[in-house]
mmCIF file of C-alpha atoms in Angstrom:
data_model
loop_
_atom_site.group_PDB
_atom_site.id
_atom_site.type_symbol
_atom_site.label_atom_id
_atom_site.label_comp_id
_atom_site.label_asym_id
_atom_site.label_seq_id
_atom_site.Cartn_x
_atom_site.Cartn_y
_atom_site.Cartn_z
ATOM 1 C CA MET R 6 25.165 189.390 -95.875
ATOM 2 C CA GLY R 7 26.722 186.416 -97.609
ATOM 3 C CA HIS R 8 29.309 185.956 -94.872
ATOM 4 C CA ALA R 9 26.636 186.284 -92.166
ATOM 5 C CA GLN R 10 24.389 183.761 -93.874
ATOM 6 C CA ALA R 11 27.255 181.329 -94.455
ATOM 7 C CA LYS R 12 28.125 181.536 -90.765
ATOM 8 C CA ALA R 13 24.474 181.050 -89.778
ATOM 9 C CA LEU R 14 24.223 178.022 -92.036
ATOM 10 C CA GLY R 15 27.268 176.427 -90.429
ATOM 11 C CA VAL R 16 29.794 176.973 -93.233
ATOM 12 C CA PRO R 17 31.729 180.057 -92.074
ATOM 13 C CA ALA R 18 34.679 179.271 -94.340
ATOM 14 C CA LEU R 19 32.563 179.136 -97.487
ATOM 15 C CA PRO R 20 34.421 181.053 -100.210
ATOM 16 C CA ILE R 21 32.239 183.982 -101.199
ATOM 17 C CA VAL R 22 32.434 186.118 -104.286
ATOM 18 C CA ALA R 23 31.469 189.641 -103.257
ATOM 19 C CA ILE R 24 29.801 192.108 -105.588
ATOM 20 C CA ASP R 25 29.812 195.799 -104.767
ATOM 21 C CA HIS R 26 26.557 197.192 -103.426
ATOM 22 C CA PRO R 27 24.511 199.031 -104.476
ATOM 23 C CA PHE R 28 24.160 198.014 -108.072
ATOM 24 C CA GLY R 29 20.583 199.231 -108.450
ATOM 25 C CA VAL R 30 21.823 202.684 -109.431
ATOM 26 C CA ARG R 31 24.257 201.414 -112.032
ATOM 27 C CA SER R 32 23.642 201.193 -115.766
ATOM 28 C CA ARG R 33 22.979 197.870 -117.460
ATOM 29 C CA ASP R 34 26.442 197.940 -119.020
ATOM 30 C CA GLU R 35 28.044 198.509 -115.644
ATOM 31 C CA VAL R 36 26.058 195.672 -114.111
ATOM 32 C CA ARG R 37 27.004 193.428 -117.028
ATOM 33 C CA ALA R 38 30.680 194.224 -116.474
ATOM 34 C CA MET R 39 30.298 193.417 -112.779
ATOM 35 C CA ALA R 40 28.645 190.122 -113.668
ATOM 36 C CA GLU R 41 31.438 189.227 -116.070
ATOM 37 C CA LYS R 42 34.027 189.941 -113.421
ATOM 38 C CA ALA R 43 32.042 187.893 -110.913
ATOM 39 C CA VAL R 44 31.953 184.941 -113.301
ATOM 40 C CA ASP R 45 35.746 184.930 -113.363
ATOM 41 C CA ASP R 46 35.845 185.079 -109.563
ATOM 42 C CA VAL R 47 33.292 182.273 -109.258
ATOM 43 C CA ALA R 48 35.349 180.139 -111.630
ATOM 44 C CA ARG R 49 38.458 180.788 -109.571
ATOM 45 C CA VAL R 50 36.694 179.867 -106.332
ATOM 46 C CA MET R 51 35.164 176.719 -107.811
ATOM 47 C CA SER R 52 38.526 175.583 -109.150
ATOM 48 C CA GLY R 53 40.006 175.811 -105.658
ATOM 49 C CA GLY R 54 41.600 179.194 -105.983
ATOM 50 C CA GLY R 55 40.027 180.554 -102.812
ATOM 51 C CA ALA R 56 37.990 183.666 -102.315
ATOM 52 C CA PRO R 57 39.067 186.646 -104.440
ATOM 53 C CA MET Y 29 16.790 182.907 -76.029
ATOM 54 C CA SER Y 30 15.402 180.090 -78.040
ATOM 55 C CA GLY Y 31 18.593 178.104 -77.818
ATOM 56 C CA THR Y 32 17.656 176.325 -81.025
ATOM 57 C CA GLU Y 33 20.716 175.791 -83.143
ATOM 58 C CA ASN Y 34 20.492 176.945 -86.699
ATOM 59 C CA GLN Y 35 20.947 173.621 -88.373
ATOM 60 C CA ALA Y 36 20.117 170.981 -85.807
ATOM 61 C CA VAL Y 37 16.682 170.571 -84.284
ATOM 62 C CA ARG Y 38 17.641 170.454 -80.641
ATOM 63 C CA PRO Y 39 15.964 171.197 -77.347
ATOM 64 C CA ALA Y 40 16.348 174.672 -75.946
ATOM 65 C CA VAL Y 41 19.433 175.490 -73.932
ATOM 66 C CA LEU Y 42 18.916 176.420 -70.300
ATOM 67 C CA PHE Y 43 20.806 179.401 -68.892
ATOM 68 C CA GLU Y 44 21.362 179.916 -65.172
ATOM 69 C CA THR Y 45 21.089 183.554 -64.179
ATOM 70 C CA ALA Y 46 20.375 185.501 -61.046
ATOM 71 C CA ASP Y 47 16.683 185.736 -60.256
ATOM 72 C CA ASP Y 48 16.744 189.385 -61.112
ATOM 73 C CA LEU Y 49 14.779 190.949 -63.945
ATOM 74 C CA ASP Y 50 17.345 193.667 -64.585
ATOM 75 C CA ALA Y 51 20.191 191.156 -64.791
ATOM 76 C CA ILE Y 52 18.215 188.912 -67.113
ATOM 77 C CA ASN Y 53 17.399 191.781 -69.422
ATOM 78 C CA ARG Y 54 21.043 192.834 -69.419
ATOM 79 C CA LEU Y 55 21.910 189.314 -70.609
ATOM 80 C CA TYR Y 56 19.314 189.486 -73.385
ATOM 81 C CA ARG Y 57 20.439 192.959 -74.374
ATOM 82 C CA LYS Y 58 24.108 191.965 -74.492
ATOM 83 C CA ASN Y 59 23.364 188.950 -76.674
ATOM 84 C CA ARG Y 60 20.882 190.750 -78.968
ATOM 85 C CA TRP Y 61 18.161 188.253 -78.063
ATOM 86 C CA SER Y 62 15.505 190.941 -77.781
ATOM 87 C CA ASP Y 63 13.952 193.531 -80.077
ATOM 88 C CA GLY Y 64 15.247 196.374 -77.948
ATOM 89 C CA LEU Y 65 12.443 196.230 -75.416
ATOM 90 C CA PRO Y 66 12.608 194.408 -72.085
ATOM 91 C CA ILE Y 67 11.449 190.805 -72.271
ATOM 92 C CA VAL Y 68 9.520 188.471 -70.045
ATOM 93 C CA PRO Y 69 12.115 185.907 -68.920
ATOM 94 C CA PRO Y 70 11.307 182.569 -70.563
ATOM 95 C CA THR Y 71 11.715 180.499 -67.433
ATOM 96 C CA LYS Y 72 11.147 176.784 -67.588
ATOM 97 C CA ALA Y 73 7.823 177.204 -65.786
ATOM 98 C CA ARG Y 74 6.575 179.887 -68.169
ATOM 99 C CA VAL Y 75 7.616 177.923 -71.241
ATOM 100 C CA GLU Y 76 5.948 174.768 -69.914
ATOM 101 C CA ALA Y 77 2.739 176.734 -69.311
ATOM 102 C CA MET Y 78 2.927 178.117 -72.843
ATOM 103 C CA LEU Y 79 3.489 174.662 -74.315
ATOM 104 C CA LYS Y 80 0.307 173.342 -72.693
ATOM 105 C CA CYS Y 81 -1.614 175.251 -75.369
ATOM 106 C CA ALA Y 82 0.577 174.189 -78.289
ATOM 107 C CA GLY Y 83 -1.486 171.227 -79.446
ATOM 108 C CA ARG Y 84 1.697 169.706 -80.871
ATOM 109 C CA PRO Y 85 4.811 168.040 -79.486
ATOM 110 C CA ARG Y 86 7.392 170.494 -78.237
ATOM 111 C CA ASP Y 87 10.078 169.174 -80.572
ATOM 112 C CA ALA Y 88 7.889 169.278 -83.690
ATOM 113 C CA LEU Y 89 9.546 171.308 -86.436
ATOM 114 C CA VAL Y 90 7.160 173.990 -87.671
ATOM 115 C CA ALA Y 91 9.484 175.543 -90.231
ATOM 116 C CA ARG Y 92 12.968 176.679 -91.112
ATOM 117 C CA VAL Y 93 13.151 180.443 -90.903
ATOM 118 C CA ALA Y 94 15.219 182.378 -93.444
ATOM 119 C CA PRO Y 95 17.802 183.782 -93.771
ATOM 120 C CA ALA Y 96 19.615 181.680 -91.144
ATOM 121 C CA PHE Y 97 17.158 178.826 -91.728
ATOM 122 C CA GLY Y 98 17.027 178.226 -88.008
ATOM 123 C CA ALA Y 99 14.706 175.485 -86.815
ATOM 124 C CA ALA Y 100 11.434 176.911 -85.535
ATOM 125 C CA THR Y 101 10.301 174.115 -83.257
ATOM 126 C CA VAL Y 102 7.152 174.425 -81.207
ATOM 127 C CA GLU Y 103 9.368 174.920 -78.179
ATOM 128 C CA GLY Y 104 11.451 177.609 -79.846
ATOM 129 C CA ILE Y 105 8.326 179.484 -80.885
ATOM 130 C CA ALA Y 106 6.904 179.121 -77.380
ATOM 131 C CA ILE Y 107 10.040 180.623 -75.837
ATOM 132 C CA ASN Y 108 9.776 183.677 -78.043
ATOM 133 C CA ALA Y 109 6.050 183.908 -77.248
ATOM 134 C CA VAL Y 110 6.867 184.025 -73.535
ATOM 135 C CA MET Y 111 9.497 186.686 -74.144
ATOM 136 C CA ALA Y 112 6.961 188.826 -76.000
ATOM 137 C CA GLY Y 113 4.405 188.547 -73.202
ATOM 138 C CA CYS Y 114 1.903 186.313 -75.006
ATOM 139 C CA ASP Y 115 -0.798 184.443 -73.140
ATOM 140 C CA PRO Y 116 -0.415 180.682 -73.640
ATOM 141 C CA GLU Y 117 -3.683 180.648 -75.599
ATOM 142 C CA TYR Y 118 -2.018 182.758 -78.292
ATOM 143 C CA LEU Y 119 0.572 180.111 -79.148
ATOM 144 C CA PRO Y 120 -1.420 178.274 -81.866
ATOM 145 C CA VAL Y 121 -1.909 181.625 -83.633
ATOM 146 C CA LEU Y 122 1.811 182.291 -83.532
ATOM 147 C CA ILE Y 123 2.610 178.811 -84.819
ATOM 148 C CA ALA Y 124 0.222 179.326 -87.746
ATOM 149 C CA ALA Y 125 1.808 182.719 -88.405
ATOM 150 C CA VAL Y 126 5.250 181.113 -88.588
ATOM 151 C CA GLU Y 127 3.909 178.488 -90.982
ATOM 152 C CA ALA Y 128 2.423 181.218 -93.155
ATOM 153 C CA ALA Y 129 5.498 183.453 -93.121
ATOM 154 C CA THR Y 130 7.729 180.582 -94.210
ATOM 155 C CA ALA Y 131 5.568 179.514 -97.154
ATOM 156 C CA PRO Y 132 7.556 179.968 -100.397
ATOM 157 C CA GLU Y 133 5.217 182.566 -101.879
ATOM 158 C CA PHE Y 134 5.826 184.842 -98.898
ATOM 159 C CA ASN Y 135 9.453 185.178 -100.003
ATOM 160 C CA LEU Y 136 10.765 185.428 -96.457
ATOM 161 C CA GLN Y 137 14.432 185.420 -97.445
ATOM 162 C CA ALA Y 138 13.842 188.692 -99.316
ATOM 163 C CA VAL Y 139 11.571 190.116 -96.613
ATOM 164 C CA GLN Y 140 14.157 189.483 -93.933
ATOM 165 C CA ALA Y 141 17.298 190.520 -95.766
ATOM 166 C CA THR Y 142 16.160 193.420 -97.944
ATOM 167 C CA THR Y 143 17.070 197.090 -97.575
ATOM 168 C CA ASN Y 144 13.305 197.790 -97.860
ATOM 169 C CA PRO Y 145 11.464 198.662 -94.618
ATOM 170 C CA VAL Y 146 8.978 195.784 -95.040
ATOM 171 C CA ALA Y 147 7.321 194.548 -91.847
ATOM 172 C CA VAL Y 148 5.279 191.408 -91.404
ATOM 173 C CA MET Y 149 1.687 192.212 -90.523
ATOM 174 C CA ILE Y 150 -0.575 189.579 -88.974
ATOM 175 C CA ILE Y 151 -4.315 189.610 -89.677
ATOM 176 C CA LEU Y 152 -6.652 187.362 -87.721
ATOM 177 C CA ASN Y 153 -10.038 186.198 -88.898
ATOM 178 C CA GLY Y 154 -12.684 183.917 -87.466
ATOM 179 C CA PRO Y 155 -14.012 183.173 -83.999
ATOM 180 C CA LEU Y 156 -10.638 182.810 -82.273
ATOM 181 C CA ALA Y 157 -9.845 186.461 -82.890
ATOM 182 C CA ARG Y 158 -12.853 187.375 -80.775
ATOM 183 C CA THR Y 159 -12.091 184.757 -78.107
ATOM 184 C CA LEU Y 160 -8.545 186.046 -77.733
ATOM 185 C CA GLU Y 161 -9.755 189.668 -77.812
ATOM 186 C CA VAL Y 162 -7.603 190.645 -80.748
ATOM 187 C CA ASN Y 163 -8.515 194.259 -81.375
ATOM 188 C CA SER Y 164 -10.375 194.905 -84.625
ATOM 189 C CA THR Y 165 -11.954 198.239 -83.706
ATOM 190 C CA PHE Y 166 -10.682 201.527 -82.236
ATOM 191 C CA ASN Y 167 -6.908 201.967 -82.729
ATOM 192 C CA CYS Y 168 -6.606 198.398 -84.012
ATOM 193 C CA LEU Y 169 -3.279 199.210 -85.695
ATOM 194 C CA GLY Y 170 -2.068 201.107 -82.661
ATOM 195 C CA GLU Y 171 -1.174 200.239 -79.132
ATOM 196 C CA GLY Y 172 -3.324 199.090 -76.251
ATOM 197 C CA ALA Y 173 -4.508 195.539 -76.932
ATOM 198 C CA TRP Y 174 -2.469 192.806 -75.302
ATOM 199 C CA ALA Y 175 -3.070 190.197 -77.996
ATOM 200 C CA ASN Y 176 -2.239 192.527 -80.884
ATOM 201 C CA ALA Y 177 0.902 193.864 -79.245
ATOM 202 C CA THR Y 178 2.350 190.596 -78.025
ATOM 203 C CA LEU Y 179 1.465 188.443 -81.028
ATOM 204 C CA GLY Y 180 3.049 190.889 -83.445
ATOM 205 C CA ARG Y 181 6.070 191.226 -81.203
ATOM 206 C CA ALA Y 182 6.423 187.467 -80.802
ATOM 207 C CA LEU Y 183 6.530 186.921 -84.565
ATOM 208 C CA ARG Y 184 9.226 189.571 -84.852
ATOM 209 C CA LEU Y 185 11.240 187.821 -82.127
ATOM 210 C CA VAL Y 186 10.932 184.521 -84.003
ATOM 211 C CA LEU Y 187 12.129 186.224 -87.179
ATOM 212 C CA ARG Y 188 15.110 187.672 -85.308
ATOM 213 C CA ASN Y 189 16.080 184.935 -82.911
ATOM 214 C CA ILE Y 190 15.356 181.889 -85.053
ATOM 215 C CA GLY Y 191 15.564 183.486 -88.500
ATOM 216 C CA GLY Y 192 18.718 185.411 -87.654
ATOM 217 C CA ALA Y 193 17.512 188.734 -89.057
ATOM 218 C CA LEU Y 194 19.469 191.126 -86.866
ATOM 219 C CA PRO Y 195 19.711 194.722 -88.095
ATOM 220 C CA GLY Y 196 22.985 195.435 -89.829
ATOM 221 C CA ASP Y 197 23.753 191.736 -89.899
ATOM 222 C CA MET Y 198 21.307 189.770 -92.039
ATOM 223 C CA ASP Y 199 18.497 192.325 -91.745
ATOM 224 C CA ARG Y 200 19.798 194.932 -94.175
ATOM 225 C CA ALA Y 201 16.886 197.388 -93.829
ATOM 226 C CA THR Y 202 18.054 200.897 -94.620
ATOM 227 C CA GLN Y 203 15.652 202.469 -92.123
ATOM 228 C CA GLY Y 204 13.036 199.873 -91.211
ATOM 229 C CA GLN Y 205 9.751 201.062 -89.740
ATOM 230 C CA PRO Y 206 7.878 200.998 -86.401
ATOM 231 C CA GLY Y 207 5.737 198.087 -87.604
ATOM 232 C CA LYS Y 208 8.771 195.859 -87.207
ATOM 233 C CA TYR Y 209 8.213 195.949 -83.441
ATOM 234 C CA SER Y 210 4.689 194.620 -83.722
ATOM 235 C CA PHE Y 211 2.011 194.663 -86.388
ATOM 236 C CA CYS Y 212 -1.158 192.689 -85.755
ATOM 237 C CA CYS Y 213 -4.900 193.210 -85.871
ATOM 238 C CA ALA Y 214 -8.116 191.348 -86.526
ATOM 239 C CA GLU Y 215 -10.650 192.077 -89.222
ATOM 240 C CA ASN Y 216 -13.789 193.777 -87.926
ATOM 241 C CA GLU Y 217 -16.073 191.065 -89.228
ATOM 242 C CA ALA Y 218 -19.106 192.517 -87.467
ATOM 243 C CA GLU Y 219 -18.793 195.712 -89.468
ATOM 244 C CA THR Y 220 -17.720 194.525 -92.898
ATOM 245 C CA PRO Y 221 -20.463 194.670 -95.508
ATOM 246 C CA TRP Y 222 -18.659 191.988 -97.518
ATOM 247 C CA GLU Y 223 -17.303 188.508 -96.942
ATOM 248 C CA PRO Y 224 -14.349 188.589 -94.535
ATOM 249 C CA LEU Y 225 -10.823 187.961 -95.770
ATOM 250 C CA HIS Y 226 -10.595 184.289 -94.814
ATOM 251 C CA VAL Y 227 -13.890 183.432 -96.525
ATOM 252 C CA GLU Y 228 -12.751 185.285 -99.623
ATOM 253 C CA ARG Y 229 -9.581 183.179 -99.528
ATOM 254 C CA GLY Y 230 -11.491 179.892 -99.419
ATOM 255 C CA PHE Y 231 -11.950 179.170 -95.728
ATOM 256 C CA ARG Y 232 -15.187 178.708 -93.813
ATOM 257 C CA ALA Y 233 -16.511 181.576 -91.742
ATOM 258 C CA ASP Y 234 -16.283 179.416 -88.605
ATOM 259 C CA GLN Y 235 -12.601 178.663 -89.160
ATOM 260 C CA SER Y 236 -9.963 180.808 -87.507
ATOM 261 C CA THR Y 237 -7.112 181.912 -89.700
ATOM 262 C CA VAL Y 238 -3.991 183.975 -89.623
ATOM 263 C CA THR Y 239 -2.802 185.875 -92.676
ATOM 264 C CA VAL Y 240 0.678 187.336 -92.965
ATOM 265 C CA VAL Y 241 1.319 190.340 -95.183
ATOM 266 C CA GLY Y 242 4.581 192.076 -96.027
ATOM 267 C CA VAL Y 243 3.922 195.815 -95.941
ATOM 268 C CA GLU Y 244 6.126 198.874 -96.303
ATOM 269 C CA GLY Y 245 4.084 200.916 -93.851
ATOM 270 C CA THR Y 246 0.729 202.595 -93.419
ATOM 271 C CA ILE Y 247 -0.641 205.647 -95.171
ATOM 272 C CA ASN Y 248 -3.763 207.214 -93.735
ATOM 273 C CA MET Y 249 -6.619 208.126 -96.067
ATOM 274 C CA ASN Y 250 -9.061 210.602 -94.562
ATOM 275 C CA THR Y 251 -12.054 211.616 -96.648
ATOM 276 C CA HIS Y 252 -15.452 212.832 -95.473
ATOM 277 C CA THR Y 253 -17.245 212.303 -98.741
ATOM 278 C CA ASP Y 254 -20.359 210.148 -98.605
ATOM 279 C CA LYS Y 255 -20.141 209.241 -102.273
ATOM 280 C CA GLY Y 256 -18.631 205.854 -103.050
ATOM 281 C CA ALA Y 257 -17.044 206.933 -106.321
ATOM 282 C CA GLU Y 258 -15.289 209.810 -104.600
ATOM 283 C CA VAL Y 259 -14.018 207.529 -101.850
ATOM 284 C CA LEU Y 260 -12.458 205.329 -104.511
ATOM 285 C CA ASP Y 261 -10.916 208.328 -106.247
ATOM 286 C CA MET Y 262 -9.259 209.362 -102.995
ATOM 287 C CA PHE Y 263 -7.972 205.859 -102.354
ATOM 288 C CA ALA Y 264 -6.577 205.539 -105.868
ATOM 289 C CA GLN Y 265 -4.811 208.883 -105.666
ATOM 290 C CA THR Y 266 -3.169 207.717 -102.452
ATOM 291 C CA MET Y 267 -2.097 204.422 -103.970
ATOM 292 C CA ILE Y 268 -0.400 206.206 -106.871
ATOM 293 C CA HIS Y 269 3.065 207.041 -105.635
ATOM 294 C CA PRO Y 270 6.053 206.576 -107.918
ATOM 295 C CA PRO Y 271 8.653 205.384 -105.374
ATOM 296 C CA SER Y 272 6.616 202.246 -104.765
ATOM 297 C CA ASN Y 273 7.624 198.627 -105.030
ATOM 298 C CA GLU Y 274 4.048 197.892 -106.111
ATOM 299 C CA TYR Y 275 4.492 199.513 -109.503
ATOM 300 C CA ILE Y 276 8.020 198.248 -109.955
ATOM 301 C CA PHE Y 277 7.255 194.580 -109.414
ATOM 302 C CA GLY Y 278 3.495 194.327 -109.848
ATOM 303 C CA GLY Y 279 2.442 194.205 -106.235
ATOM 304 C CA GLU Y 280 -0.303 193.201 -103.905
ATOM 305 C CA PRO Y 281 -1.606 196.430 -102.371
ATOM 306 C CA TRP Y 282 -3.507 196.171 -99.095
ATOM 307 C CA LEU Y 283 -6.345 198.399 -98.040
ATOM 308 C CA ILE Y 284 -7.551 198.398 -94.466
ATOM 309 C CA LEU Y 285 -10.885 200.114 -94.776
ATOM 310 C CA GLY Y 286 -12.514 201.844 -91.865
ATOM 311 C CA PRO Y 287 -16.072 200.601 -91.392
ATOM 312 C CA GLU Y 288 -17.546 203.973 -92.411
ATOM 313 C CA HIS Y 289 -15.785 203.999 -95.766
ATOM 314 C CA ALA Y 290 -16.718 200.355 -96.333
ATOM 315 C CA ALA Y 291 -20.365 201.175 -95.583
ATOM 316 C CA THR Y 292 -20.277 204.141 -97.958
ATOM 317 C CA LEU Y 293 -18.989 201.894 -100.731
ATOM 318 C CA ALA Y 294 -21.518 199.169 -99.990
ATOM 319 C CA ARG Y 295 -24.387 201.690 -99.971
ATOM 320 C CA ALA Y 296 -23.212 202.852 -103.380
ATOM 321 C CA GLY Y 297 -23.598 199.287 -104.608
ATOM 322 C CA TYR Y 298 -19.965 198.209 -104.742
ATOM 323 C CA SER Y 299 -19.116 194.615 -103.934
ATOM 324 C CA LYS Y 300 -15.575 193.925 -102.753
ATOM 325 C CA ALA Y 301 -14.711 192.684 -106.244
ATOM 326 C CA ASP Y 302 -16.182 195.903 -107.690
ATOM 327 C CA VAL Y 303 -13.978 197.976 -105.398
ATOM 328 C CA LYS Y 304 -10.901 196.066 -106.502
ATOM 329 C CA ALA Y 305 -11.763 196.340 -110.189
ATOM 330 C CA ARG Y 306 -12.399 200.069 -109.961
ATOM 331 C CA LEU Y 307 -9.289 200.777 -107.901
ATOM 332 C CA TRP Y 308 -7.172 198.767 -110.303
ATOM 333 C CA GLN Y 309 -8.316 201.054 -113.117
ATOM 334 C CA LEU Y 310 -8.146 204.307 -111.179
ATOM 335 C CA SER Y 311 -4.702 203.636 -109.715
ATOM 336 C CA ARG Y 312 -2.968 203.198 -113.041
ATOM 337 C CA MET Y 313 0.092 205.418 -112.922
ATOM 338 C CA PRO Y 314 1.784 207.205 -115.829
ATOM 339 C CA ALA Y 315 5.181 205.590 -116.289
ATOM 340 C CA SER Y 316 6.426 209.071 -117.155
ATOM 341 C CA LEU Y 317 6.349 209.908 -113.424
ATOM 342 C CA LEU Y 318 9.365 207.663 -112.993
ATOM 343 C CA PRO Y 319 12.935 208.793 -113.638
ATOM 344 C CA PRO Y 320 14.558 206.812 -116.456
ATOM 345 C CA LYS Y 321 16.530 204.571 -114.116
ATOM 346 C CA ASP Y 322 13.408 203.531 -112.219
ATOM 347 C CA LEU Y 323 11.430 203.101 -115.414
ATOM 348 C CA GLU Y 324 14.156 200.717 -116.540
ATOM 349 C CA ARG Y 325 13.692 198.730 -113.328
ATOM 350 C CA VAL Y 326 9.970 198.429 -114.003
ATOM 351 C CA GLN Y 327 10.630 197.389 -117.584
ATOM 352 C CA ASN Y 328 13.064 194.720 -116.440
ATOM 353 C CA ALA Y 329 10.803 193.428 -113.693
ATOM 354 C CA ARG Y 330 7.473 193.469 -115.511
ATOM 355 C CA ARG Y 331 8.442 192.682 -119.107
ATOM 356 C CA PRO Y 332 7.101 189.094 -118.833
ATOM 357 C CA GLU Y 333 3.778 190.483 -117.598
ATOM 358 C CA LEU Y 334 3.402 193.668 -119.674
ATOM 359 C CA GLY Y 335 5.649 193.151 -122.692
ATOM 360 C CA GLU Y 336 7.616 196.090 -124.102
ATOM 361 C CA PHE Y 337 6.521 199.520 -122.931
ATOM 362 C CA GLY Y 338 7.910 203.015 -122.497
ATOM 363 C CA ALA Y 339 7.254 206.232 -120.614
ATOM 364 C CA GLU Y 340 3.875 206.595 -122.331
ATOM 365 C CA ALA Y 341 2.523 203.484 -120.569
ATOM 366 C CA MET Y 342 -0.018 203.511 -117.775
ATOM 367 C CA LEU Y 343 1.271 201.103 -115.134
ATOM 368 C CA THR Y 344 -1.110 198.976 -113.117
ATOM 369 C CA ILE Y 345 -0.367 198.635 -109.432
ATOM 370 C CA SER Y 346 -0.723 194.851 -109.549
ATOM 371 C CA PRO Y 347 -0.947 192.235 -112.274
ATOM 372 C CA ARG Y 348 -4.685 191.668 -111.726
ATOM 373 C CA PRO Y 349 -7.525 193.523 -109.972
ATOM 374 C CA GLU Y 350 -7.935 190.619 -107.584
ATOM 375 C CA ASP Y 351 -4.370 191.153 -106.351
ATOM 376 C CA ILE Y 352 -5.656 194.198 -104.489
ATOM 377 C CA CYS Y 353 -6.485 192.975 -100.982
ATOM 378 C CA ILE Y 354 -9.105 194.483 -98.702
ATOM 379 C CA ILE Y 355 -10.072 194.045 -95.093
ATOM 380 C CA VAL Y 356 -12.342 196.132 -92.905
ATOM 381 C CA ALA Y 357 -10.981 197.132 -89.513
ATOM 382 C CA GLY Y 358 -11.171 199.995 -87.069
ATOM 383 C CA GLY Y 359 -13.786 201.947 -85.203
ATOM 384 C CA PRO Y 360 -15.994 204.882 -86.209
ATOM 385 C CA GLY Y 361 -14.359 207.631 -88.233
ATOM 386 C CA THR Y 362 -13.569 208.597 -91.788
ATOM 387 C CA HIS Y 363 -10.142 206.989 -91.929
ATOM 388 C CA SER Y 364 -8.801 204.069 -93.925
ATOM 389 C CA THR Y 365 -5.285 202.821 -94.478
ATOM 390 C CA TYR Y 366 -3.296 201.997 -97.565
ATOM 391 C CA ALA Y 367 -0.573 199.498 -96.714
ATOM 392 C CA PRO Y 368 1.798 199.278 -99.693
ATOM 393 C CA SER Y 369 3.189 195.797 -100.056
ATOM 394 C CA PHE Y 370 6.817 194.808 -100.468
ATOM 395 C CA GLY Y 371 5.892 194.057 -104.074
ATOM 396 C CA MET Y 372 7.637 190.765 -104.753
ATOM 397 C CA ILE Y 373 5.545 188.915 -102.224
ATOM 398 C CA ARG Y 374 2.146 187.353 -101.768
ATOM 399 C CA ALA Y 375 0.224 187.158 -98.504
ATOM 400 C CA VAL Y 376 -0.328 183.707 -97.046
ATOM 401 C CA THR Y 377 -3.238 182.456 -94.925
ATOM 402 C CA ARG Y 378 -3.148 179.445 -92.627
ATOM 403 C CA VAL Y 379 -5.772 177.882 -90.394
ATOM 404 C CA VAL Y 380 -5.015 178.133 -86.676
ATOM 405 C CA GLY Y 381 -4.759 174.791 -84.899
#
């Protein structure tokens, strides 16, 4: 979805941090762990490290 | 194909093809420019005829349509209207529908990209619905009326072709529903015992409006009782279903009442506000019907509204009684429809023209 939307919006090379889907069936702790991992990936992308 | 680029507001692109309907439809099929049904080729002549009824310049930007945020110009909308088979006189209705569907409270990004089957339903009110012969009576949610079928289809084509919501791409619907082909009717204002929807929402009776609603589907409610209280009991029992976005998010349930049920309620002394208030009470659902994981979702989503609660709570279907929405439509018969909403959405009404 993120890649498709980035392409549609004219920025196909936008670095995207992907989160596994679905997360609706996961526990709060699992979702929190996913979020913490995503924060690290976002930081890496924003500091020029490229998509994880 | 609209030819409108996603970011720039540009005139439509012209394609040269053989003057052959089969070849043209093969082109549209190959490029996913249709909804899966054959289209009316949007030739220059047909689009020009459509634009004569626009009432606005062809390059006027009506809206950006999520999730691609493509530019819905008057021309782009007109092209999709031709493809759907609309009469040119329908175009102002479609333009108003696009304006309504892109209003922030409609939450179109979520509607378009969700795994939920939500479809966009169009409801017409006012004199134009009668002029355009939008069906509000027998089979008004079914097939058979040109205006209903083509207007609903045209909005779907706009959402696909300009909004970029292609199944499996940015439309992530797990299963979808038939209403995503076309979903449009008018309120049966001649038969409603109450004020019609657009008057209830602040418009004059002589104004023509279009209302867009995000609904998960239709559930028929057949009861032969002639007692108003029993009609409401039956409706409420239908509305209570645990796997519903309404209860998770605090929704906006829609009831499309057949004229006979509406008359039964009116004879029993219920105003439309009375019906809403009573249904809001009767449709409270024990939170204990939800498995723990779903109860947790409701708690997370509705904590700001309801505070802390557990499995002993009785969940309301919507934050307020007035969030329950009612129109009267259909012909004779003891049938009404519950149309569960997407939940995190509010219907939007716009004046046509």
